[in-house]
PDB file of C-alpha atoms in Angstrom:
ATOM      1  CA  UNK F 505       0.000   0.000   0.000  1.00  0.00           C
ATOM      2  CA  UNK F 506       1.060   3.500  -0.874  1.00  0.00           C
ATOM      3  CA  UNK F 507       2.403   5.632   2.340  1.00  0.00           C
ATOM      4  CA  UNK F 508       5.634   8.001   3.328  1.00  0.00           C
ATOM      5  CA  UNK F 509       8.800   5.993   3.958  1.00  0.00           C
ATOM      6  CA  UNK F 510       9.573   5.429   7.405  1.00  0.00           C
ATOM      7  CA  UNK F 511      13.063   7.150   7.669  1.00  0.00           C
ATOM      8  CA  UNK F 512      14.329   4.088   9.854  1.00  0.00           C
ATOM      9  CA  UNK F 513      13.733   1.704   7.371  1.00  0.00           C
ATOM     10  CA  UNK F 514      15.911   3.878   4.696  1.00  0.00           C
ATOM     11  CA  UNK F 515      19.359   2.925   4.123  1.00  0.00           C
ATOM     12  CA  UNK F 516      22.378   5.669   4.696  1.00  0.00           C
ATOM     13  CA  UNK F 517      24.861   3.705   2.070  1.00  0.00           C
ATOM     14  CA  UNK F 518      24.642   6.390  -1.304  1.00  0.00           C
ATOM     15  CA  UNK F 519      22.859   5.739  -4.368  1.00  0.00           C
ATOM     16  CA  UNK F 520      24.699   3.958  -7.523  1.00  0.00           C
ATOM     17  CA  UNK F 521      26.455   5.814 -10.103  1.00  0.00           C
ATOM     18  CA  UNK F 522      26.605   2.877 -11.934  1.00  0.00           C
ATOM     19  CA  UNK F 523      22.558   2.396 -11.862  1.00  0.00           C
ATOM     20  CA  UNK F 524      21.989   6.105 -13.054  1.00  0.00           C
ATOM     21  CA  UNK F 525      23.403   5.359 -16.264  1.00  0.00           C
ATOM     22  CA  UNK F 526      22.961   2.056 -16.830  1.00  0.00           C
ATOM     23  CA  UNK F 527      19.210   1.922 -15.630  1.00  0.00           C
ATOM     24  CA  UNK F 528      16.913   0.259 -13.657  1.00  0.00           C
ATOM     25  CA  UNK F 529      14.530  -2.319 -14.424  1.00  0.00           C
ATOM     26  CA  UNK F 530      11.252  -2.944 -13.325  1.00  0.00           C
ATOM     27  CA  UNK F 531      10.678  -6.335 -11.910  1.00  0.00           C
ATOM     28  CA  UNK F 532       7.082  -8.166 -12.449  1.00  0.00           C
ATOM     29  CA  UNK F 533       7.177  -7.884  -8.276  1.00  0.00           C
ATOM     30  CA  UNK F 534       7.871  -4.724  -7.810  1.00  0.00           C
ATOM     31  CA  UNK F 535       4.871  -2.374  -7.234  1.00  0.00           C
ATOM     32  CA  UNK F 536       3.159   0.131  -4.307  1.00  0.00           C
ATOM     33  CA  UNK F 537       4.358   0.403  -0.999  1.00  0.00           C
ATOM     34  CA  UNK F 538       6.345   2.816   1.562  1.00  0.00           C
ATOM     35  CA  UNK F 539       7.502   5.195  -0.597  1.00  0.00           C
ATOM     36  CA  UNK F 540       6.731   4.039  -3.707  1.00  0.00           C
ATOM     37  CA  UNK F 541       3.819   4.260  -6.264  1.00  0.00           C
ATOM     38  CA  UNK F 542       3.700   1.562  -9.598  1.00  0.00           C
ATOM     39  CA  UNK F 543       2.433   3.134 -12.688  1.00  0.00           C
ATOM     40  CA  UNK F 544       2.427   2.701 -16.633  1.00  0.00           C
ATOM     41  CA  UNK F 545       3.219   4.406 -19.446  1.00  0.00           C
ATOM     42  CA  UNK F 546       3.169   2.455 -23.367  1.00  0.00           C
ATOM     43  CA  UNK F 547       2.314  -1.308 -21.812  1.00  0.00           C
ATOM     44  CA  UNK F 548       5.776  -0.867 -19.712  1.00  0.00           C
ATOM     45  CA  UNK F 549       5.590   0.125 -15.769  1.00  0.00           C
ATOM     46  CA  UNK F 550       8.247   1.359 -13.792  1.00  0.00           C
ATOM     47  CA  UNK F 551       8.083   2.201  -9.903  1.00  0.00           C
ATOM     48  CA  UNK F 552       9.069   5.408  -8.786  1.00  0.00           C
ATOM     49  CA  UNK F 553      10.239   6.463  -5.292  1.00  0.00           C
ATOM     50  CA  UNK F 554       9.299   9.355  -3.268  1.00  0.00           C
ATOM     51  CA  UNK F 555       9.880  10.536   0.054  1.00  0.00           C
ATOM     52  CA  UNK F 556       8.053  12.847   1.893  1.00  0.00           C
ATOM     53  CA  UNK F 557       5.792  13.441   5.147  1.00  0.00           C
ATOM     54  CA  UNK F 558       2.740  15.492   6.593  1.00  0.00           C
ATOM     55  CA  UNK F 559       2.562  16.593   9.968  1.00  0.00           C
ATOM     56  CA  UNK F 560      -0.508  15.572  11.467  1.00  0.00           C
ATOM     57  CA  UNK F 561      -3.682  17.642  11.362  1.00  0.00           C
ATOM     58  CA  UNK F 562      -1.894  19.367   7.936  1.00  0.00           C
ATOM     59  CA  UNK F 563      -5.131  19.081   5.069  1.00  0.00           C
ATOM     60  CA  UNK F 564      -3.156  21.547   3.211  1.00  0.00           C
ATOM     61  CA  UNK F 565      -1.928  20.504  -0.168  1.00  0.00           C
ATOM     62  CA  UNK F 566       1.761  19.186  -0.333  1.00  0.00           C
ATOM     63  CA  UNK F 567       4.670  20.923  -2.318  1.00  0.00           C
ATOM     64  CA  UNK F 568       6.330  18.438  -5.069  1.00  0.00           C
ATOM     65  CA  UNK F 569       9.749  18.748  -6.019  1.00  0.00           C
ATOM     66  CA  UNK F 570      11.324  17.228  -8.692  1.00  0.00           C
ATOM     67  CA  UNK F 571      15.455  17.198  -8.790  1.00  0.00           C
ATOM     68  CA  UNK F 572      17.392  17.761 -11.504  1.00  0.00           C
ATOM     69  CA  UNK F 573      19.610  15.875 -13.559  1.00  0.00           C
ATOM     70  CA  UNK F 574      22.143  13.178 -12.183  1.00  0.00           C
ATOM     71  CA  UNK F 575      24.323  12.769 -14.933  1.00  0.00           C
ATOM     72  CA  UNK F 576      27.050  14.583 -16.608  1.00  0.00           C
ATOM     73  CA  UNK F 577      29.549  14.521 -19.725  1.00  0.00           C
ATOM     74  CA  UNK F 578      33.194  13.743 -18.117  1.00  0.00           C
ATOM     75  CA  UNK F 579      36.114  13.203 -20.400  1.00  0.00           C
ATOM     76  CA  UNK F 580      33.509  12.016 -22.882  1.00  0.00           C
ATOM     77  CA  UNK F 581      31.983   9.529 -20.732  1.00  0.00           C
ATOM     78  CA  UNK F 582      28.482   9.710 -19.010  1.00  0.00           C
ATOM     79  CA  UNK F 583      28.861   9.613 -15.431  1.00  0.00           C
ATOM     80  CA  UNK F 584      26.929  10.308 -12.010  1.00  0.00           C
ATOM     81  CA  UNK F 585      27.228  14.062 -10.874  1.00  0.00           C
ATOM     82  CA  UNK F 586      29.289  14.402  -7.330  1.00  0.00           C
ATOM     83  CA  UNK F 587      26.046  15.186  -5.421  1.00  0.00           C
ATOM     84  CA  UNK F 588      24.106  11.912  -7.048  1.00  0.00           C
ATOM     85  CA  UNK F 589      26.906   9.586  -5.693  1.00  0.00           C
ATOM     86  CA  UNK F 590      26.891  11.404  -1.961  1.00  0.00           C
ATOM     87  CA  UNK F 591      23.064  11.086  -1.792  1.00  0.00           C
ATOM     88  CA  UNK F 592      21.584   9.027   0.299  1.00  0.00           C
ATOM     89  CA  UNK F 593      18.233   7.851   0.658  1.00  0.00           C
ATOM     90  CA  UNK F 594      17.862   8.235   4.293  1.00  0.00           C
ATOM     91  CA  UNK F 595      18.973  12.101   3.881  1.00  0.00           C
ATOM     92  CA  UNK F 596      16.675  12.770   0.823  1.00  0.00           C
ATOM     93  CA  UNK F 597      13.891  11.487   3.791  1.00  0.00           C
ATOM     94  CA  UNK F 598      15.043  13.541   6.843  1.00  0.00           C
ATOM     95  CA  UNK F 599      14.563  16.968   4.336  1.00  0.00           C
ATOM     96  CA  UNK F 600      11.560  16.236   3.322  1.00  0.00           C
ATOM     97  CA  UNK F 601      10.678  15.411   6.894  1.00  0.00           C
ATOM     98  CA  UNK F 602      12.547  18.973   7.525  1.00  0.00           C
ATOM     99  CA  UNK F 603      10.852  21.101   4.806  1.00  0.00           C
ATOM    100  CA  UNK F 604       7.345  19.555   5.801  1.00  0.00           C
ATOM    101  CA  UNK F 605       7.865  20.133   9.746  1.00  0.00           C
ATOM    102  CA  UNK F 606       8.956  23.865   9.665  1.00  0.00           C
ATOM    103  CA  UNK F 607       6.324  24.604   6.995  1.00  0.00           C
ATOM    104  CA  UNK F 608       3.874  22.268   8.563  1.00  0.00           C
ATOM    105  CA  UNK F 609       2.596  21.133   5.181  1.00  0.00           C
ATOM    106  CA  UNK F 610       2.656  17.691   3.253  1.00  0.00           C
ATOM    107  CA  UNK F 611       6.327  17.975   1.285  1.00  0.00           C
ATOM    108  CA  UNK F 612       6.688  15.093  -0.890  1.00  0.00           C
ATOM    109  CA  UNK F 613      10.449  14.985  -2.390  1.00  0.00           C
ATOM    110  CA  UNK F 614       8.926  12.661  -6.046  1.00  0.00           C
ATOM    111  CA  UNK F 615      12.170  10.705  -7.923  1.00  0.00           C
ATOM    112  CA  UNK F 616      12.419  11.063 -11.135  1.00  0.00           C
ATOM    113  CA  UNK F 617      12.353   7.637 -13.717  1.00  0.00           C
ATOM    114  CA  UNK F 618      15.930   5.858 -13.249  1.00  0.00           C
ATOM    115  CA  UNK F 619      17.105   8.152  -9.905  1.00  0.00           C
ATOM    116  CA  UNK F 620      16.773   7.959  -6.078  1.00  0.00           C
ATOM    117  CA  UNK F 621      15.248   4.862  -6.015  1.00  0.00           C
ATOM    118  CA  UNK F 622      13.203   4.588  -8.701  1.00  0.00           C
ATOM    119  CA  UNK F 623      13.382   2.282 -11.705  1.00  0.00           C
ATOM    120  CA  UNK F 624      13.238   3.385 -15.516  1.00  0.00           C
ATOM    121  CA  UNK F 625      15.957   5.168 -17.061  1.00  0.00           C
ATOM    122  CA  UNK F 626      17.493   8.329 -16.693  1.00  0.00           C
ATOM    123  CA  UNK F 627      18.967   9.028 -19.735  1.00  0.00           C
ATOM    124  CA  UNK F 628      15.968   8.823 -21.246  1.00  0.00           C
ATOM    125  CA  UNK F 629      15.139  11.979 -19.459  1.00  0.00           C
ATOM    126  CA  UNK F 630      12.931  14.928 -21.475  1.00  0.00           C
ATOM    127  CA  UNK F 631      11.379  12.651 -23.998  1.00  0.00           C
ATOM    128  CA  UNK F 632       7.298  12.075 -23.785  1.00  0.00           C
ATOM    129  CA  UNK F 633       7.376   9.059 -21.144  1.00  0.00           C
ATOM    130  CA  UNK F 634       9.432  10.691 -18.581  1.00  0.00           C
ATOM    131  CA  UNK F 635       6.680  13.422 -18.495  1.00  0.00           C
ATOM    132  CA  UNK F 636       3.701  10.750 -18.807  1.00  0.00           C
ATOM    133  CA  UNK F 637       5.355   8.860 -16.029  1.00  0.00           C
ATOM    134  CA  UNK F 638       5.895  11.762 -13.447  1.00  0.00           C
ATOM    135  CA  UNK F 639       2.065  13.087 -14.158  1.00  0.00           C
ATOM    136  CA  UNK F 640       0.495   9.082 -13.752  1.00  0.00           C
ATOM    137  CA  UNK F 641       2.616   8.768 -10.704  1.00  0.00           C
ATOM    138  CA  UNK F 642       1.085  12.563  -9.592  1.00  0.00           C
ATOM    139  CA  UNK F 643      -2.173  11.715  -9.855  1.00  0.00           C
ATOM    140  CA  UNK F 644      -1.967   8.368  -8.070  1.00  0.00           C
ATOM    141  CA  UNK F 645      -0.090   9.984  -5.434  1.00  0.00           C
ATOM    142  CA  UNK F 646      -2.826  13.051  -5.147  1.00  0.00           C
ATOM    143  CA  UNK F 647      -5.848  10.474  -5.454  1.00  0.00           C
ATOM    144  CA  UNK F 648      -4.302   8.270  -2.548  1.00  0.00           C
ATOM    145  CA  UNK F 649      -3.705  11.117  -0.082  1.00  0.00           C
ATOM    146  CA  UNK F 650      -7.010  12.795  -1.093  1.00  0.00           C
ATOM    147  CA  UNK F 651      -5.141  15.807  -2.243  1.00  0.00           C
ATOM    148  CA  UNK F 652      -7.198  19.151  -4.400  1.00  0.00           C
ATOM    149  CA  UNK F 653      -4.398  20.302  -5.809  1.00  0.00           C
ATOM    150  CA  UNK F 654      -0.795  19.733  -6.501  1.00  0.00           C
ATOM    151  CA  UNK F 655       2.255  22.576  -5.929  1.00  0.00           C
ATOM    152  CA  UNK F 656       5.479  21.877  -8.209  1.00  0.00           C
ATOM    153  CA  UNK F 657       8.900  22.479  -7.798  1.00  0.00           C
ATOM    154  CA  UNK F 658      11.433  21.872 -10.647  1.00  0.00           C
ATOM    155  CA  UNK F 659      15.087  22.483 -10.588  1.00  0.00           C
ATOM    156  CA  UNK F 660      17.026  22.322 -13.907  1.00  0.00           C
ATOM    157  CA  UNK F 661      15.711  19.125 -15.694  1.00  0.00           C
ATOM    158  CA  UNK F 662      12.692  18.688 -12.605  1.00  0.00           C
ATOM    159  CA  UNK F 663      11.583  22.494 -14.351  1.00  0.00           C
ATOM    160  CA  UNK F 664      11.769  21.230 -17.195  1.00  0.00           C
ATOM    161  CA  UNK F 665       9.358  18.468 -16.075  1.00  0.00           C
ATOM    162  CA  UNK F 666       7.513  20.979 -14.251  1.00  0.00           C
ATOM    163  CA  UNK F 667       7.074  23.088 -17.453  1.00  0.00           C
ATOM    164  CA  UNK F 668       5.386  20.217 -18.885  1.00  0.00           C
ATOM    165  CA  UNK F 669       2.986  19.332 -16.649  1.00  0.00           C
ATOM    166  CA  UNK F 670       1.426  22.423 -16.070  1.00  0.00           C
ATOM    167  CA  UNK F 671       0.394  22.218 -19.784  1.00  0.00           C
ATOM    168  CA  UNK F 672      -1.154  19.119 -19.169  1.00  0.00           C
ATOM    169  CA  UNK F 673      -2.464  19.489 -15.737  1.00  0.00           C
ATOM    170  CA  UNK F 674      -5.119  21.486 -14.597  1.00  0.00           C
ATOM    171  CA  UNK F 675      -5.080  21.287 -10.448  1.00  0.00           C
ATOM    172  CA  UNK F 676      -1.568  23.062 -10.174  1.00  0.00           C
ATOM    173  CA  UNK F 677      -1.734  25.518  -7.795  1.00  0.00           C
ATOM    174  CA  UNK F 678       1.840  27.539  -7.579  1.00  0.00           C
ATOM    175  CA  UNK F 679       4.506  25.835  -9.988  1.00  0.00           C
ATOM    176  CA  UNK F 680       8.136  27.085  -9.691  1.00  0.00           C
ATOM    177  CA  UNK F 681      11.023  26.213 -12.366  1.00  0.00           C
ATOM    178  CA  UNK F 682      14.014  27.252 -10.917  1.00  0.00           C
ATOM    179  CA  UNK F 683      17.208  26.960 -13.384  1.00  0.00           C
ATOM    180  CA  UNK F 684      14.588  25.320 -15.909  1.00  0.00           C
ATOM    181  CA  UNK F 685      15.642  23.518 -19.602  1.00  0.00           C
ATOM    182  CA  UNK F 686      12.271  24.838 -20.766  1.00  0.00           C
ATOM    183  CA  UNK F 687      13.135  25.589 -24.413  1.00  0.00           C
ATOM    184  CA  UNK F 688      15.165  22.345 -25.094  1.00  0.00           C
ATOM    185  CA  UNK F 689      16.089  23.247 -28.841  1.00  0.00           C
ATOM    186  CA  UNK F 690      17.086  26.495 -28.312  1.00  0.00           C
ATOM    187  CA  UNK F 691      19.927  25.400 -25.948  1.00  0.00           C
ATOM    188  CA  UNK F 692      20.624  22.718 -27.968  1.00  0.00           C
ATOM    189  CA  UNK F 693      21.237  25.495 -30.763  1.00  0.00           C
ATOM    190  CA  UNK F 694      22.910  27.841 -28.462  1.00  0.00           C
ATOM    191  CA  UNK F 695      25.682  24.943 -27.648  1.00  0.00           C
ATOM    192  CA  UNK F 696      25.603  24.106 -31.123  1.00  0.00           C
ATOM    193  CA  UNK F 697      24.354  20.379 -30.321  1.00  0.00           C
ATOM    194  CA  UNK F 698      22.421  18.160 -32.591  1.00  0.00           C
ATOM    195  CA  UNK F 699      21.257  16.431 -29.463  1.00  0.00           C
ATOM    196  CA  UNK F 700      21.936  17.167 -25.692  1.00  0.00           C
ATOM    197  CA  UNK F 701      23.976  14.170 -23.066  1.00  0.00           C
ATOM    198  CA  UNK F 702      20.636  12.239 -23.579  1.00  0.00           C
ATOM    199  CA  UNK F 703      21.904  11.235 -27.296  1.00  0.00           C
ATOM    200  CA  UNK F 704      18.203  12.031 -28.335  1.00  0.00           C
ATOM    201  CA  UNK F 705      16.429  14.189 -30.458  1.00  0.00           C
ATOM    202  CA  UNK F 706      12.598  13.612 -29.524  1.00  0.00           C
ATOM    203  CA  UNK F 707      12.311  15.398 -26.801  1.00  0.00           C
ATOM    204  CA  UNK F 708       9.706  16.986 -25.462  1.00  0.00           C
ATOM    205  CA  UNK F 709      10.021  20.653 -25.537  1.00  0.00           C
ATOM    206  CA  UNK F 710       7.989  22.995 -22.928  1.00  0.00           C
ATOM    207  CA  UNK F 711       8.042  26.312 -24.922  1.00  0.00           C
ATOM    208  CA  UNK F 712       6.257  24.496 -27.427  1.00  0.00           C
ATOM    209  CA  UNK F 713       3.037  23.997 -25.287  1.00  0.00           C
ATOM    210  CA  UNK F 714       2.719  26.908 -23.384  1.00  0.00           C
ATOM    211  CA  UNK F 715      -1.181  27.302 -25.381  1.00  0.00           C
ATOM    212  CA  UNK F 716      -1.979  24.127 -22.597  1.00  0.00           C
ATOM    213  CA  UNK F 717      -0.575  26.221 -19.932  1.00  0.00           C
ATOM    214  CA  UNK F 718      -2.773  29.082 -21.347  1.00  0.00           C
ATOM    215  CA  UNK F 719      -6.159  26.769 -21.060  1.00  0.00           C
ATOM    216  CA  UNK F 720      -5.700  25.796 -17.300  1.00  0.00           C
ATOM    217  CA  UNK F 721      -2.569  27.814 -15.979  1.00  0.00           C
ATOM    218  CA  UNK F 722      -1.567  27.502 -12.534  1.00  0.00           C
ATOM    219  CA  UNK F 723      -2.686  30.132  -9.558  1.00  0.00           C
ATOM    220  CA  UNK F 724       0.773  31.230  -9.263  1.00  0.00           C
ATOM    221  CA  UNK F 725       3.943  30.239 -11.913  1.00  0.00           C
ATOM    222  CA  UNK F 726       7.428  31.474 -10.638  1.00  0.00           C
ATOM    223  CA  UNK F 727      10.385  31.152 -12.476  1.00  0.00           C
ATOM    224  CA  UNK F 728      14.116  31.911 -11.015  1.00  0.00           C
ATOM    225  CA  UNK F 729      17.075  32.784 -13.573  1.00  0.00           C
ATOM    226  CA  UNK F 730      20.698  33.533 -12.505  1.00  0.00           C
ATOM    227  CA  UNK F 731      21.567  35.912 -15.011  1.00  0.00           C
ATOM    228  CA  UNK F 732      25.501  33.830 -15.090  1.00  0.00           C
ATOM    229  CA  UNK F 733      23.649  30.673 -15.334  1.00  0.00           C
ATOM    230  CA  UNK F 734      26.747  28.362 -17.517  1.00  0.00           C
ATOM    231  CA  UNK F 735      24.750  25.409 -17.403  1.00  0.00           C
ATOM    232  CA  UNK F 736      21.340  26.850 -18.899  1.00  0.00           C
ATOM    233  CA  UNK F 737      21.635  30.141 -20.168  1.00  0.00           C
ATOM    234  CA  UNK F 738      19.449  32.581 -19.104  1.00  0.00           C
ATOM    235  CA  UNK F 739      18.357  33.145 -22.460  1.00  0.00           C
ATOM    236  CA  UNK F 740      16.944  29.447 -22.741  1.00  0.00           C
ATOM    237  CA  UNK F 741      14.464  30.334 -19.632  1.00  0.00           C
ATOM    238  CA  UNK F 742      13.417  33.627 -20.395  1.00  0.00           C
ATOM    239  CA  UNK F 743      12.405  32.750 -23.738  1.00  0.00           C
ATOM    240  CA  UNK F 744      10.177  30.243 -22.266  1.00  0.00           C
ATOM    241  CA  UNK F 745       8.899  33.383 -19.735  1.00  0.00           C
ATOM    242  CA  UNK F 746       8.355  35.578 -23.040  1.00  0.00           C
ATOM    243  CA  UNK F 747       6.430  32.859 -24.438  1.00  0.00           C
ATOM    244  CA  UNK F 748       3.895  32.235 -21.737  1.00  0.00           C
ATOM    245  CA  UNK F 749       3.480  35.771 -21.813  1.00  0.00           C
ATOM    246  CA  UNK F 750       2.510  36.119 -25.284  1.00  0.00           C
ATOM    247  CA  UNK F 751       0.182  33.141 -24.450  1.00  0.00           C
ATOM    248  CA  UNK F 752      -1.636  35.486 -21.877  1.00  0.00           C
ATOM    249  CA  UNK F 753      -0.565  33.783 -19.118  1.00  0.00           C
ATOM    250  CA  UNK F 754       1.072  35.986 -15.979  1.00  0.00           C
ATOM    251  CA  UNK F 755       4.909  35.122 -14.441  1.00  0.00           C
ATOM    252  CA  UNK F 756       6.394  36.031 -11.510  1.00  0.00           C
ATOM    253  CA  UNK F 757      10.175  35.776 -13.020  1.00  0.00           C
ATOM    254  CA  UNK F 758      12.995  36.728 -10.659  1.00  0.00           C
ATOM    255  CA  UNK F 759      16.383  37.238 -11.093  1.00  0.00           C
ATOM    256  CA  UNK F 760      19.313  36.114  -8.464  1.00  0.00           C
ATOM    257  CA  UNK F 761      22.166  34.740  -7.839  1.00  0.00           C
ATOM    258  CA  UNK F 762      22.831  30.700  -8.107  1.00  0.00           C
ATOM    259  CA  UNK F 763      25.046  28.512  -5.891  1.00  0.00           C
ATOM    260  CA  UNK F 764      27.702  26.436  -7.482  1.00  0.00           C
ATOM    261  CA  UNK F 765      30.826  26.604  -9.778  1.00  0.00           C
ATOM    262  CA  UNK F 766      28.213  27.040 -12.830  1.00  0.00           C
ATOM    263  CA  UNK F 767      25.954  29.637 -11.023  1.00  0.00           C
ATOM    264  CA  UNK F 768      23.104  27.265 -11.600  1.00  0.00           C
ATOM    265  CA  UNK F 769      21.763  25.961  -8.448  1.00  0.00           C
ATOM    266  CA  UNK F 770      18.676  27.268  -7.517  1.00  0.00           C
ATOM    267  CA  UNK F 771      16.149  24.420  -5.508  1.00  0.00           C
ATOM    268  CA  UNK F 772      16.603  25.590  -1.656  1.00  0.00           C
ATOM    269  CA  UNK F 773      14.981  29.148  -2.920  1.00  0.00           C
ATOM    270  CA  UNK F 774      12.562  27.709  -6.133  1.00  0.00           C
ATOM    271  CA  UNK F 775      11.321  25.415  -2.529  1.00  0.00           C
ATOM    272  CA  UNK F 776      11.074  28.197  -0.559  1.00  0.00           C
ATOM    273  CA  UNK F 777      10.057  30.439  -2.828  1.00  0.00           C
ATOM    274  CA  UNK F 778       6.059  28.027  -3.412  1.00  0.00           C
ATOM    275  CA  UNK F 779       6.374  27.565   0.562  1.00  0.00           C
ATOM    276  CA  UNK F 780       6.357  31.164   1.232  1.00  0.00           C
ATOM    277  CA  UNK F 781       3.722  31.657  -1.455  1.00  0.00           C
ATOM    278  CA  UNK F 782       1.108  28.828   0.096  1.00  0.00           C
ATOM    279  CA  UNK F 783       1.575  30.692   3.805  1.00  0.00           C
ATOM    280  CA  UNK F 784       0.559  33.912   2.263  1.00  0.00           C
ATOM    281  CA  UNK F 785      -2.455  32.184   0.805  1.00  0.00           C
ATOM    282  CA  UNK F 786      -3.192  30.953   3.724  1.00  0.00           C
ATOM    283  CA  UNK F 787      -3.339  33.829   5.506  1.00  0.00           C
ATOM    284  CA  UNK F 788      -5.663  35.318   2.848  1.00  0.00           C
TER     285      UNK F 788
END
């Protein structure tokens, strides 16, 4: 049965480099249970992992955030980024337990396909399943806990992710894309790729359907740009900003400065940022 992790049960040994590029596979056995939700896309399932908690007597709606990438190009070879390889799934557990006591609100910390625990994989990232898998495994999760609506956090490749489901979903209440690859071709053209680390070219491109944003868009959308951003220029997520705004819908984008060697780090404020925003609803 579907329910939060108990952060006892979680082990403190990292995650596997070797797994994040290689993939997981879904075995005919595995399927719901403590921190994990089973769902299909195209006749295949995978299981995907999340961590989270709500404090009791919270009814509120949770916050969702979905990481970024875990894989980079190194001396030509695809490997695990440094943080990836340090993670841990007991520490993923004890922040979401963190971020949902001090808020007091349900925080739920979903894995992407092929990372933190779940199966699928990863470098199939940005193409049409990844997105159908996050938004089945969203609306299992929200029909479980008897959520209304959903509040998304994306950071780098999780806003890109976020980008596309709030052009398919219509019970988003604030959605932030911090750092976000939300006009995939146009960085692809900036760094004069033919394809990105993923090795494919059908992606699924969020500046492409902001008119489904336009139909149902969000209470709230927030994006956050560093200006210096070296990993995904700041020209690849304003154009996506321009674009919703020609579609008539509003953003709340905001400029500052990243963490990191690549000025690119942005999910403690893109979490913080929808937190804040929910109190102030609240209060309304």
């Amino acid at each position: 049965m579907i329910s939060f992790p108990n952060i006892a049960d979680l082990p403190t040994t990292p995650f596997s480099g070797t797994d994040v590029v290689r993939g997981v596979e879904c075995a005919t056995s595995d399927g719901d249970g403590p921190g994990r939700v089973r769902v299909e896309v195209d006749g295949k399932p995978d299981v995907l992992a999340f961590y989270g908690a709500a404090s009791e007597g919270t009814p509120d709606d949770p916050v969702i955030f979905l990481r970024g990438d875990a894989v980079e190009k190194r001396d030509d070879a695809v490997v695990a980024n440094e943080w990836y390889v340090a993670a841990t799934a007991y520490d993923v557990q004890a922040l979401a337990e963190q971020f949902s006591a001090t808020f007091h609100r349900p925080y739920l910390h979903l894995a992407r396909p092929g990372i933190l625990g779940s199966t699928g994989h990863h470098l199939d990232r940005r193409r049409p399943r990844e997105v159908a898998l996050v938004d089945a495994a969203l609306t299992r999760l929200k029909a479980h806990f008897g959520w209304r609506r959903l509040n998304l956090v994306g950071q780098s490749g999780g806003g890109h992710l976020v980008a596309a489901l709030i052009a398919r979903r219509d019970d988003i209440g604030c959605a932030v894309i911090t750092s976000g690859n939300t006009a995939v071709a146009q960085r692809n053209r900036e760094n004069g790729w033919t394809a990105d680390i993923t090795g494919h070219g059908d992606f699924l491109d969020p500046i492409d359907h902001v008119a489904g944003v336009a139909h149902h868009p969000p209470q709230k959308i927030i994006v956050l740009t560093d200006p210096h951003d070296q990993r995904v220029s700041a020209s690849v997520q304003t154009a996506y900003v321009e674009a919703l705004r020609r579609a008539g819908v509003a953003v709340d984008h905001r400029l500052l400065p990243a963490s990191g060697r690549l000025r690119h780090d942005l999910q403690l404020p893109g979490i913080l940022a929808a937190l804040t925003w929910l109190a102030s609803e609240r209060r309304m």
